[in-house]
PDB file of C-alpha atoms and ligand atoms in Angstrom:
ATOM      1  CA  MET A  29      21.286 -21.893 -14.247  1.00 55.00           C
ATOM      2  CA  LYS A  30      21.067 -19.118 -16.758  1.00 70.00           C
ATOM      3  CA  HIS A  31      17.124 -17.706 -16.139  1.00 78.00           C
ATOM      4  CA  PRO A  32      15.100 -15.716 -17.983  1.00 85.00           C
ATOM      5  CA  ILE A  33      13.674 -13.480 -14.607  1.00 87.00           C
ATOM      6  CA  ARG A  34      10.257 -13.088 -14.968  1.00 90.00           C
ATOM      7  CA  LYS A  35       9.676  -8.587 -13.529  1.00 86.00           C
ATOM      8  CA  LYS A  36       6.024  -9.634 -14.104  1.00 90.00           C
ATOM      9  CA  TRP A  37       5.815 -12.581 -11.610  1.00 93.00           C
ATOM     10  CA  GLY A  38       7.409 -10.120  -9.383  1.00 91.00           C
ATOM     11  CA  GLN A  39      10.828 -12.986 -10.028  1.00 95.00           C
ATOM     12  CA  ASN A  40      13.851 -10.937  -6.790  1.00 96.00           C
ATOM     13  CA  PHE A  41      15.640 -13.887  -5.840  1.00 97.00           C
ATOM     14  CA  LEU A  42      17.333 -13.410  -2.153  1.00 97.00           C
ATOM     15  CA  GLN A  43      21.463 -14.350  -1.904  1.00 96.00           C
ATOM     16  CA  ASP A  44      22.669 -13.820   0.954  1.00 97.00           C
ATOM     17  CA  PRO A  45      22.733 -16.715   3.188  1.00 97.00           C
ATOM     18  CA  ASN A  46      22.630 -14.526   6.421  1.00 98.00           C
ATOM     19  CA  ILE A  47      18.733 -13.949   5.771  1.00 98.00           C
ATOM     20  CA  ILE A  48      17.734 -16.844   4.853  1.00 98.00           C
ATOM     21  CA  ARG A  49      19.220 -17.992   8.114  1.00 98.00           C
ATOM     22  CA  LYS A  50      17.207 -15.442   9.950  1.00 98.00           C
ATOM     23  CA  ILE A  51      13.719 -16.344   7.641  1.00 98.00           C
ATOM     24  CA  VAL A  52      14.470 -19.633   8.803  1.00 98.00           C
ATOM     25  CA  ASP A  53      15.071 -19.041  12.579  1.00 98.00           C
ATOM     26  CA  VAL A  54      11.867 -16.764  12.355  1.00 98.00           C
ATOM     27  CA  VAL A  55       9.916 -20.679  11.028  1.00 98.00           C
ATOM     28  CA  ASN A  56      11.254 -22.020  13.280  1.00 98.00           C
ATOM     29  CA  PRO A  57      10.172 -25.567  11.810  1.00 97.00           C
ATOM     30  CA  ILE A  58      10.005 -28.447  13.573  1.00 96.00           C
ATOM     31  CA  GLU A  59      10.162 -32.129  12.230  1.00 96.00           C
ATOM     32  CA  GLU A  60       6.861 -33.148  12.515  1.00 96.00           C
ATOM     33  CA  ASP A  61       6.042 -29.993  10.299  1.00 96.00           C
ATOM     34  CA  VAL A  62       4.323 -29.574   7.071  1.00 97.00           C
ATOM     35  CA  ILE A  63       4.912 -26.660   5.142  1.00 97.00           C
ATOM     36  CA  LEU A  64       3.279 -24.644   2.086  1.00 97.00           C
ATOM     37  CA  GLU A  65       5.861 -22.189   0.518  1.00 98.00           C
ATOM     38  CA  ILE A  66       4.741 -19.878  -1.880  1.00 98.00           C
ATOM     39  CA  GLY A  67       7.078 -18.520  -4.925  1.00 98.00           C
ATOM     40  CA  PRO A  68       9.987 -21.142  -4.656  1.00 98.00           C
ATOM     41  CA  GLY A  69      12.023 -19.652  -7.288  1.00 97.00           C
ATOM     42  CA  LYS A  70      15.462 -21.465  -7.255  1.00 96.00           C
ATOM     43  CA  GLY A  71      14.862 -22.914  -4.133  1.00 97.00           C
ATOM     44  CA  ALA A  72      16.821 -20.116  -1.356  1.00 97.00           C
ATOM     45  CA  LEU A  73      14.493 -21.030   1.027  1.00 98.00           C
ATOM     46  CA  THR A  74      12.860 -24.437  -0.380  1.00 98.00           C
ATOM     47  CA  PHE A  75      16.414 -26.225   0.366  1.00 97.00           C
ATOM     48  CA  GLU A  76      17.057 -25.124   3.564  1.00 97.00           C
ATOM     49  CA  LEU A  77      13.427 -25.739   5.198  1.00 98.00           C
ATOM     50  CA  THR A  78      12.882 -29.553   2.828  1.00 98.00           C
ATOM     51  CA  PRO A  79      15.654 -31.475   5.588  1.00 97.00           C
ATOM     52  CA  LYS A  80      14.338 -30.066   8.423  1.00 97.00           C
ATOM     53  CA  VAL A  81      10.063 -30.689   8.286  1.00 97.00           C
ATOM     54  CA  LYS A  82       7.905 -33.810   7.652  1.00 96.00           C
ATOM     55  CA  GLN A  83       6.430 -32.259   4.090  1.00 96.00           C
ATOM     56  CA  LEU A  84       7.079 -28.675   2.126  1.00 97.00           C
ATOM     57  CA  ILE A  85       4.714 -28.800  -0.450  1.00 96.00           C
ATOM     58  CA  ALA A  86       5.839 -25.489  -2.633  1.00 97.00           C
ATOM     59  CA  VAL A  87       3.638 -23.925  -5.224  1.00 98.00           C
ATOM     60  CA  GLU A  88       5.013 -21.996  -8.857  1.00 98.00           C
ATOM     61  CA  ILE A  89       3.843 -20.148 -11.350  1.00 98.00           C
ATOM     62  CA  ASP A  90       6.899 -20.662 -13.393  1.00 97.00           C
ATOM     63  CA  PRO A  91       7.420 -24.128 -15.396  1.00 96.00           C
ATOM     64  CA  LEU A  92      11.026 -23.526 -15.991  1.00 96.00           C
ATOM     65  CA  LEU A  93      11.942 -22.725 -12.484  1.00 96.00           C
ATOM     66  CA  VAL A  94       9.051 -25.609 -11.459  1.00 97.00           C
ATOM     67  CA  GLU A  95      11.448 -27.711 -14.068  1.00 95.00           C
ATOM     68  CA  TYR A  96      15.208 -26.617 -12.334  1.00 95.00           C
ATOM     69  CA  LEU A  97      13.578 -27.421  -8.934  1.00 96.00           C
ATOM     70  CA  ASN A  98      12.229 -30.663  -9.858  1.00 95.00           C
ATOM     71  CA  LYS A  99      15.482 -31.858 -10.768  1.00 94.00           C
ATOM     72  CA  ARG A 100      17.046 -31.066  -6.818  1.00 92.00           C
ATOM     73  CA  LYS A 101      13.902 -32.741  -5.489  1.00 82.00           C
ATOM     74  CA  GLN A 102      14.223 -34.405  -2.179  1.00 91.00           C
ATOM     75  CA  SER A 103      12.048 -36.832  -1.082  1.00 94.00           C
ATOM     76  CA  ASN A 104       9.885 -34.670   1.123  1.00 96.00           C
ATOM     77  CA  LEU A 105      10.011 -32.370  -1.522  1.00 97.00           C
ATOM     78  CA  VAL A 106       5.648 -31.517  -3.721  1.00 96.00           C
ATOM     79  CA  ILE A 107       6.164 -29.258  -6.568  1.00 97.00           C
ATOM     80  CA  HIS A 108       3.534 -28.350  -7.786  1.00 96.00           C
ATOM     81  CA  GLN A 109       2.946 -25.509 -10.869  1.00 97.00           C
ATOM     82  CA  ALA A 110       0.147 -23.520 -10.348  1.00 97.00           C
ATOM     83  CA  ASP A 111      -1.009 -19.997  -9.273  1.00 98.00           C
ATOM     84  CA  ILE A 112      -0.803 -19.596  -6.002  1.00 97.00           C
ATOM     85  CA  LEU A 113      -4.186 -17.358  -6.474  1.00 96.00           C
ATOM     86  CA  ASP A 114      -6.213 -20.728  -7.004  1.00 96.00           C
ATOM     87  CA  PHE A 115      -4.238 -22.914  -5.102  1.00 94.00           C
ATOM     88  CA  GLY A 116      -7.126 -24.947  -2.730  1.00 91.00           C
ATOM     89  CA  PHE A 117      -6.085 -24.094   0.547  1.00 88.00           C
ATOM     90  CA  ASN A 118      -8.722 -26.346   2.247  1.00 84.00           C
ATOM     91  CA  GLN A 119      -7.287 -29.592   0.975  1.00 85.00           C
ATOM     92  CA  MET A 120      -3.892 -29.173   2.808  1.00 88.00           C
ATOM     93  CA  GLU A 121      -3.563 -30.995   5.943  1.00 78.00           C
ATOM     94  CA  TYR A 122      -4.989 -29.070   9.165  1.00 73.00           C
ATOM     95  CA  LYS A 123      -2.168 -26.488  10.655  1.00 88.00           C
ATOM     96  CA  TYR A 124       0.203 -26.257   8.576  1.00 96.00           C
ATOM     97  CA  LEU A 125       2.743 -23.720   8.141  1.00 97.00           C
ATOM     98  CA  ILE A 126       3.237 -21.053   5.341  1.00 98.00           C
ATOM     99  CA  VAL A 127       6.611 -19.061   4.739  1.00 98.00           C
ATOM    100  CA  GLY A 128       6.684 -17.013   1.071  1.00 98.00           C
ATOM    101  CA  ASN A 129       8.970 -14.274  -0.471  1.00 98.00           C
ATOM    102  CA  LEU A 130       6.112 -12.680  -1.802  1.00 97.00           C
ATOM    103  CA  PRO A 131       5.195 -11.931  -4.800  1.00 96.00           C
ATOM    104  CA  TYR A 132       5.255  -7.809  -3.838  1.00 93.00           C
ATOM    105  CA  ASN A 133       2.442  -7.329  -7.056  1.00 92.00           C
ATOM    106  CA  ILE A 134      -0.041 -10.234  -5.543  1.00 95.00           C
ATOM    107  CA  THR A 135       0.475 -10.193  -1.809  1.00 96.00           C
ATOM    108  CA  SER A 136      -2.508  -8.785  -1.028  1.00 94.00           C
ATOM    109  CA  PRO A 137      -4.000 -10.995  -2.612  1.00 95.00           C
ATOM    110  CA  ILE A 138      -2.311 -13.774  -1.717  1.00 96.00           C
ATOM    111  CA  ILE A 139      -3.153 -12.409   2.301  1.00 96.00           C
ATOM    112  CA  PHE A 140      -6.450 -11.541   1.737  1.00 93.00           C
ATOM    113  CA  LYS A 141      -7.485 -15.469   0.439  1.00 94.00           C
ATOM    114  CA  LEU A 142      -4.685 -16.845   3.381  1.00 94.00           C
ATOM    115  CA  LEU A 143      -7.358 -15.008   5.255  1.00 92.00           C
ATOM    116  CA  GLU A 144     -10.922 -16.665   4.223  1.00 89.00           C
ATOM    117  CA  ASN A 145      -9.471 -19.734   5.921  1.00 85.00           C
ATOM    118  CA  THR A 146      -7.267 -19.901   8.787  1.00 87.00           C
ATOM    119  CA  ASN A 147      -6.753 -23.406   8.266  1.00 91.00           C
ATOM    120  CA  TRP A 148      -2.760 -23.046   9.005  1.00 95.00           C
ATOM    121  CA  ASN A 149      -0.563 -22.275  12.069  1.00 95.00           C
ATOM    122  CA  LYS A 150       1.591 -19.317  11.259  1.00 97.00           C
ATOM    123  CA  ALA A 151       3.223 -17.524   8.423  1.00 98.00           C
ATOM    124  CA  VAL A 152       6.225 -15.733   7.555  1.00 98.00           C
ATOM    125  CA  PHE A 153       6.420 -13.724   4.826  1.00 98.00           C
ATOM    126  CA  MET A 154       8.619 -11.539   2.674  1.00 98.00           C
ATOM    127  CA  VAL A 155       7.097  -8.409   2.202  1.00 98.00           C
ATOM    128  CA  GLN A 156       7.945  -5.052   1.010  1.00 98.00           C
ATOM    129  CA  ASN A 157       8.527  -2.926   4.143  1.00 98.00           C
ATOM    130  CA  GLU A 158       6.255  -0.817   3.266  1.00 98.00           C
ATOM    131  CA  VAL A 159       2.951  -3.172   3.537  1.00 98.00           C
ATOM    132  CA  ALA A 160       4.744  -4.729   6.217  1.00 98.00           C
ATOM    133  CA  GLU A 161       4.582  -1.290   8.602  1.00 98.00           C
ATOM    134  CA  ARG A 162       0.911  -1.028   7.032  1.00 98.00           C
ATOM    135  CA  MET A 163      -0.263  -4.404   8.143  1.00 98.00           C
ATOM    136  CA  SER A 164       1.228  -3.828  11.455  1.00 98.00           C
ATOM    137  CA  ALA A 165       0.653  -0.769  12.269  1.00 98.00           C
ATOM    138  CA  LYS A 166      -1.446   0.216  15.220  1.00 97.00           C
ATOM    139  CA  PRO A 167      -4.370   3.166  15.733  1.00 97.00           C
ATOM    140  CA  GLY A 168      -3.399   7.223  15.074  1.00 95.00           C
ATOM    141  CA  ASN A 169      -0.971   5.826  13.049  1.00 95.00           C
ATOM    142  CA  LYS A 170      -1.237   7.629  10.070  1.00 93.00           C
ATOM    143  CA  ILE A 171      -0.688   4.070   7.651  1.00 96.00           C
ATOM    144  CA  TYR A 172      -3.452   2.785   9.917  1.00 97.00           C
ATOM    145  CA  GLY A 173      -5.924   1.250   7.067  1.00 97.00           C
ATOM    146  CA  ARG A 174      -7.927  -1.319   5.212  1.00 96.00           C
ATOM    147  CA  LEU A 175      -5.171  -3.169   5.335  1.00 96.00           C
ATOM    148  CA  SER A 176      -4.201  -3.061   8.625  1.00 98.00           C
ATOM    149  CA  VAL A 177      -7.408  -3.706  10.094  1.00 98.00           C
ATOM    150  CA  MET A 178      -8.300  -6.362   7.818  1.00 97.00           C
ATOM    151  CA  VAL A 179      -5.183  -8.283   9.034  1.00 97.00           C
ATOM    152  CA  GLN A 180      -5.310  -7.751  12.653  1.00 98.00           C
ATOM    153  CA  ALA A 181      -8.985  -8.575  12.305  1.00 97.00           C
ATOM    154  CA  PHE A 182      -7.844 -12.425  11.951  1.00 97.00           C
ATOM    155  CA  ALA A 183      -4.532 -12.571  12.702  1.00 97.00           C
ATOM    156  CA  LYS A 184      -1.215 -11.426  14.922  1.00 97.00           C
ATOM    157  CA  VAL A 185       0.893  -9.541  13.102  1.00 98.00           C
ATOM    158  CA  GLN A 186       5.132  -9.443  14.423  1.00 98.00           C
ATOM    159  CA  TYR A 187       7.279  -7.312  12.835  1.00 98.00           C
ATOM    160  CA  HIS A 188      10.694  -9.030  12.322  1.00 98.00           C
ATOM    161  CA  PHE A 189      13.268  -7.054  10.485  1.00 98.00           C
ATOM    162  CA  LYS A 190      14.014  -5.187   7.693  1.00 98.00           C
ATOM    163  CA  VAL A 191      15.602  -6.497   4.387  1.00 98.00           C
ATOM    164  CA  PRO A 192      17.145  -3.854   2.257  1.00 98.00           C
ATOM    165  CA  PRO A 193      17.799  -4.074  -1.944  1.00 98.00           C
ATOM    166  CA  GLY A 194      21.022  -5.926  -1.875  1.00 97.00           C
ATOM    167  CA  VAL A 195      20.330  -9.322  -0.822  1.00 97.00           C
ATOM    168  CA  PHE A 196      18.488  -9.790  -3.720  1.00 97.00           C
ATOM    169  CA  PHE A 197      18.951 -10.429  -7.366  1.00 95.00           C
ATOM    170  CA  PRO A 198      17.702  -8.861  -9.753  1.00 95.00           C
ATOM    171  CA  GLN A 199      17.137  -6.270  -7.465  1.00 96.00           C
ATOM    172  CA  PRO A 200      14.193  -3.888  -5.895  1.00 95.00           C
ATOM    173  CA  ASP A 201      13.283  -0.766  -5.838  1.00 94.00           C
ATOM    174  CA  VAL A 202      12.308  -1.051  -2.717  1.00 96.00           C
ATOM    175  CA  ASN A 203      12.829  -2.364   0.965  1.00 98.00           C
ATOM    176  CA  SER A 204      11.509  -5.691   2.478  1.00 98.00           C
ATOM    177  CA  ALA A 205      10.709  -6.204   5.651  1.00 98.00           C
ATOM    178  CA  VAL A 206      10.060  -9.991   7.031  1.00 98.00           C
ATOM    179  CA  ILE A 207       6.760 -10.223   9.248  1.00 98.00           C
ATOM    180  CA  SER A 208       5.171 -13.088  10.253  1.00 98.00           C
ATOM    181  CA  LEU A 209       0.967 -14.032  11.000  1.00 98.00           C
ATOM    182  CA  THR A 210      -0.358 -16.036  14.061  1.00 97.00           C
ATOM    183  CA  PRO A 211      -4.529 -16.906  13.373  1.00 96.00           C
ATOM    184  CA  ILE A 212      -6.887 -15.576  16.161  1.00 95.00           C
ATOM    185  CA  ARG A 213     -10.168 -15.932  16.214  1.00 91.00           C
ATOM    186  CA  ARG A 214     -12.643 -13.187  17.258  1.00 93.00           C
ATOM    187  CA  ASN A 215     -16.226 -13.080  17.599  1.00 94.00           C
ATOM    188  CA  ILE A 216     -17.147 -11.347  13.758  1.00 95.00           C
ATOM    189  CA  ASP A 217     -21.069 -12.124  13.098  1.00 95.00           C
ATOM    190  CA  ASP A 218     -21.252 -11.820   9.601  1.00 95.00           C
ATOM    191  CA  ARG A 219     -17.613 -10.963   7.440  1.00 94.00           C
ATOM    192  CA  LEU A 220     -18.821 -10.428   5.305  1.00 94.00           C
ATOM    193  CA  LEU A 221     -20.543  -6.527   6.524  1.00 95.00           C
ATOM    194  CA  PHE A 222     -17.657  -6.735   8.746  1.00 96.00           C
ATOM    195  CA  THR A 223     -15.973  -6.406   5.412  1.00 96.00           C
ATOM    196  CA  GLU A 224     -18.127  -3.706   4.236  1.00 96.00           C
ATOM    197  CA  ILE A 225     -17.869  -1.052   7.202  1.00 96.00           C
ATOM    198  CA  VAL A 226     -13.934  -1.783   7.128  1.00 97.00           C
ATOM    199  CA  ARG A 227     -14.487  -0.756   3.466  1.00 96.00           C
ATOM    200  CA  THR A 228     -16.526   1.997   4.102  1.00 96.00           C
ATOM    201  CA  ALA A 229     -15.122   3.961   7.173  1.00 96.00           C
ATOM    202  CA  PHE A 230     -11.350   3.890   5.157  1.00 97.00           C
ATOM    203  CA  GLY A 231     -13.311   4.514   1.482  1.00 96.00           C
ATOM    204  CA  GLN A 232     -13.241   8.447   3.455  1.00 94.00           C
ATOM    205  CA  ARG A 233     -11.021   8.456   6.099  1.00 90.00           C
ATOM    206  CA  ARG A 234     -10.639  11.670   6.761  1.00 93.00           C
ATOM    207  CA  LYS A 235     -14.658  12.364   7.364  1.00 95.00           C
ATOM    208  CA  LYS A 236     -15.934  11.126  11.294  1.00 96.00           C
ATOM    209  CA  ILE A 237     -17.240   8.084  11.033  1.00 94.00           C
ATOM    210  CA  ARG A 238     -20.927   9.476  12.274  1.00 93.00           C
ATOM    211  CA  ASN A 239     -21.338  10.089   7.822  1.00 94.00           C
ATOM    212  CA  THR A 240     -19.197   7.685   6.084  1.00 95.00           C
ATOM    213  CA  LEU A 241     -21.130   5.147   8.591  1.00 94.00           C
ATOM    214  CA  LYS A 242     -24.274   6.061   9.941  1.00 91.00           C
ATOM    215  CA  SER A 243     -26.538   3.816   8.218  1.00 90.00           C
ATOM    216  CA  TYR A 244     -24.970   0.914   9.952  1.00 90.00           C
ATOM    217  CA  LEU A 245     -24.441   2.832  13.453  1.00 89.00           C
ATOM    218  CA  VAL A 246     -27.079   2.112  16.064  1.00 89.00           C
ATOM    219  CA  GLU A 247     -27.836   5.229  18.395  1.00 87.00           C
ATOM    220  CA  ASN A 248     -25.697   4.371  21.300  1.00 86.00           C
ATOM    221  CA  LYS A 249     -22.202   3.759  19.459  1.00 84.00           C
ATOM    222  CA  LEU A 250     -22.973   6.971  17.517  1.00 86.00           C
ATOM    223  CA  GLU A 251     -22.745   8.615  20.520  1.00 87.00           C
ATOM    224  CA  GLN A 252     -19.845   6.794  21.831  1.00 87.00           C
ATOM    225  CA  ILE A 253     -17.590   7.237  18.184  1.00 89.00           C
ATOM    226  CA  GLY A 254     -19.694   9.136  16.502  1.00 89.00           C
ATOM    227  CA  ASP A 255     -16.479  12.176  15.986  1.00 94.00           C
ATOM    228  CA  LEU A 256     -14.248   9.789  15.785  1.00 95.00           C
ATOM    229  CA  ARG A 257     -11.907   9.001  12.588  1.00 96.00           C
ATOM    230  CA  PRO A 258     -11.063   5.796  11.143  1.00 97.00           C
ATOM    231  CA  GLU A 259      -7.573   5.833  12.156  1.00 96.00           C
ATOM    232  CA  ASP A 260      -9.022   5.922  15.384  1.00 96.00           C
ATOM    233  CA  LEU A 261      -9.966   2.962  15.583  1.00 96.00           C
ATOM    234  CA  ALA A 262      -9.388  -0.070  17.404  1.00 96.00           C
ATOM    235  CA  VAL A 263      -9.930  -3.291  15.447  1.00 97.00           C
ATOM    236  CA  SER A 264     -12.336  -4.746  17.856  1.00 96.00           C
ATOM    237  CA  ASP A 265     -14.479  -1.539  17.855  1.00 95.00           C
ATOM    238  CA  PHE A 266     -14.773  -2.135  13.676  1.00 96.00           C
ATOM    239  CA  ILE A 267     -15.836  -5.261  15.236  1.00 96.00           C
ATOM    240  CA  ASP A 268     -17.822  -4.686  17.510  1.00 93.00           C
ATOM    241  CA  ILE A 269     -19.949  -2.059  15.375  1.00 94.00           C
ATOM    242  CA  SER A 270     -20.107  -4.800  12.804  1.00 94.00           C
ATOM    243  CA  ASN A 271     -21.932  -6.753  15.325  1.00 94.00           C
ATOM    244  CA  SER A 272     -23.949  -4.109  16.301  1.00 90.00           C
ATOM    245  CA  CYS A 273     -25.267  -3.035  13.632  1.00 86.00           C
ATOM    246  CA  LYS A 274     -28.506  -1.822  12.565  1.00 68.00           C
ATOM    247  CA  GLU A 275     -30.802  -4.063  10.237  1.00 65.00           C
ATOM    248  CA  LEU A 276     -30.488  -2.191   6.973  1.00 59.00           C
TER     249      LEU A 276
HETATM  250  N1  SAM B  74      11.305 -17.698  -2.769  1.00 74.56           N
HETATM  251  C1  SAM B  74      12.483 -17.360  -4.092  1.00 74.56           C
HETATM  252  C2  SAM B  74      13.563 -16.792  -3.482  1.00 74.56           C
HETATM  253  O1  SAM B  74      13.479 -16.307  -2.497  1.00 74.56           O
HETATM  254  O2  SAM B  74      14.599 -16.145  -4.145  1.00 74.56           O
HETATM  255  C3  SAM B  74      11.631 -16.146  -5.220  1.00 74.56           C
HETATM  256  C4  SAM B  74      11.079 -15.108  -4.617  1.00 74.56           C
HETATM  257  S1  SAM B  74      10.297 -13.739  -5.481  1.00 74.56           S
HETATM  258  C5  SAM B  74       9.901 -12.439  -4.894  1.00 74.56           C
HETATM  259  C6  SAM B  74       8.794 -15.431  -5.666  1.00 74.56           C
HETATM  260  C7  SAM B  74       8.536 -16.015  -6.546  1.00 74.56           C
HETATM  261  O3  SAM B  74       7.400 -16.148  -6.672  1.00 74.56           O
HETATM  262  C8  SAM B  74       9.022 -16.809  -8.118  1.00 74.56           C
HETATM  263  O4  SAM B  74       9.947 -17.392  -8.264  1.00 74.56           O
HETATM  264  C9  SAM B  74       7.812 -15.814  -8.797  1.00 74.56           C
HETATM  265  O5  SAM B  74       7.690 -17.274 -10.052  1.00 74.56           O
HETATM  266  C10 SAM B  74       6.821 -16.144  -8.064  1.00 74.56           C
HETATM  267  N2  SAM B  74       5.466 -15.810  -8.513  1.00 74.56           N
HETATM  268  C11 SAM B  74       5.003 -15.139  -8.335  1.00 74.56           C
HETATM  269  N3  SAM B  74       3.379 -15.645  -8.689  1.00 74.56           N
HETATM  270  C12 SAM B  74       3.184 -16.382  -8.951  1.00 74.56           C
HETATM  271  C13 SAM B  74       1.821 -16.741  -8.714  1.00 74.56           C
HETATM  272  N4  SAM B  74       0.962 -16.374  -9.166  1.00 74.56           N
HETATM  273  N5  SAM B  74       1.315 -17.996  -7.809  1.00 74.56           N
HETATM  274  C14 SAM B  74       3.037 -18.834  -7.657  1.00 74.56           C
HETATM  275  N6  SAM B  74       3.813 -18.385  -7.386  1.00 74.56           N
HETATM  276  C15 SAM B  74       4.464 -16.749  -8.370  1.00 74.56           C
END
């Protein structure tokens, strides 16, 4: 099919059967699974995954691609033409899988939205390599930052493999990588406060947290960790700060 490539929707289509197979292996679907696919495009992953599961629900913004996919429809494939950022994830059956070779310009908003409601089991995404590295970075690493803490507070992140530009058409300018997220339950008393503390701390990442977070830190925390910088704090430290925070 001749299809105009829409850059604004981050359209880089996977062409390499080997990479497609490797992604399917990471998803590791079973017959009872329900999968939500974000941005199916021309169906590189969709048509591999659909025969292996109970149902695949695909959300694609581009009406021309939706028309194309509808012509090749399988009985257990449901296609919605919609913006994934407007999609009601709470309408999904409890515990589904999420898969997507994500449009890179909206990777973070998609991931933040998914972390708001972790009614899913596992997510497997292709993202820009640099973003994959930031999401999975550990404390002490210079790329460990707000994204690392926010994602790792709600999910276990696994970096699977790097993907070069040549396996896409058109080729992106950057390397990509496949990651997976598995939700974890942590005791965060006030999610908004936690988010605000992480944002404030990394807003001035070279400063000691006794300065950036002074209005939040109770006395004993100030003593324990006040001289550290945000990149030295584990996710559990940020949760601790937020749960033991001063009444403001
Ligand atoms: N999955 C296909 C593949 O691997 O070849 C296409 C991946 S391409 C990187 C991203 C896809 O997401 C495109 O099909 C694009 O039209 C779609 N897309 C972009 N923004 C979207 C949005 N806000 N909601 C839903 N789909 C979107």
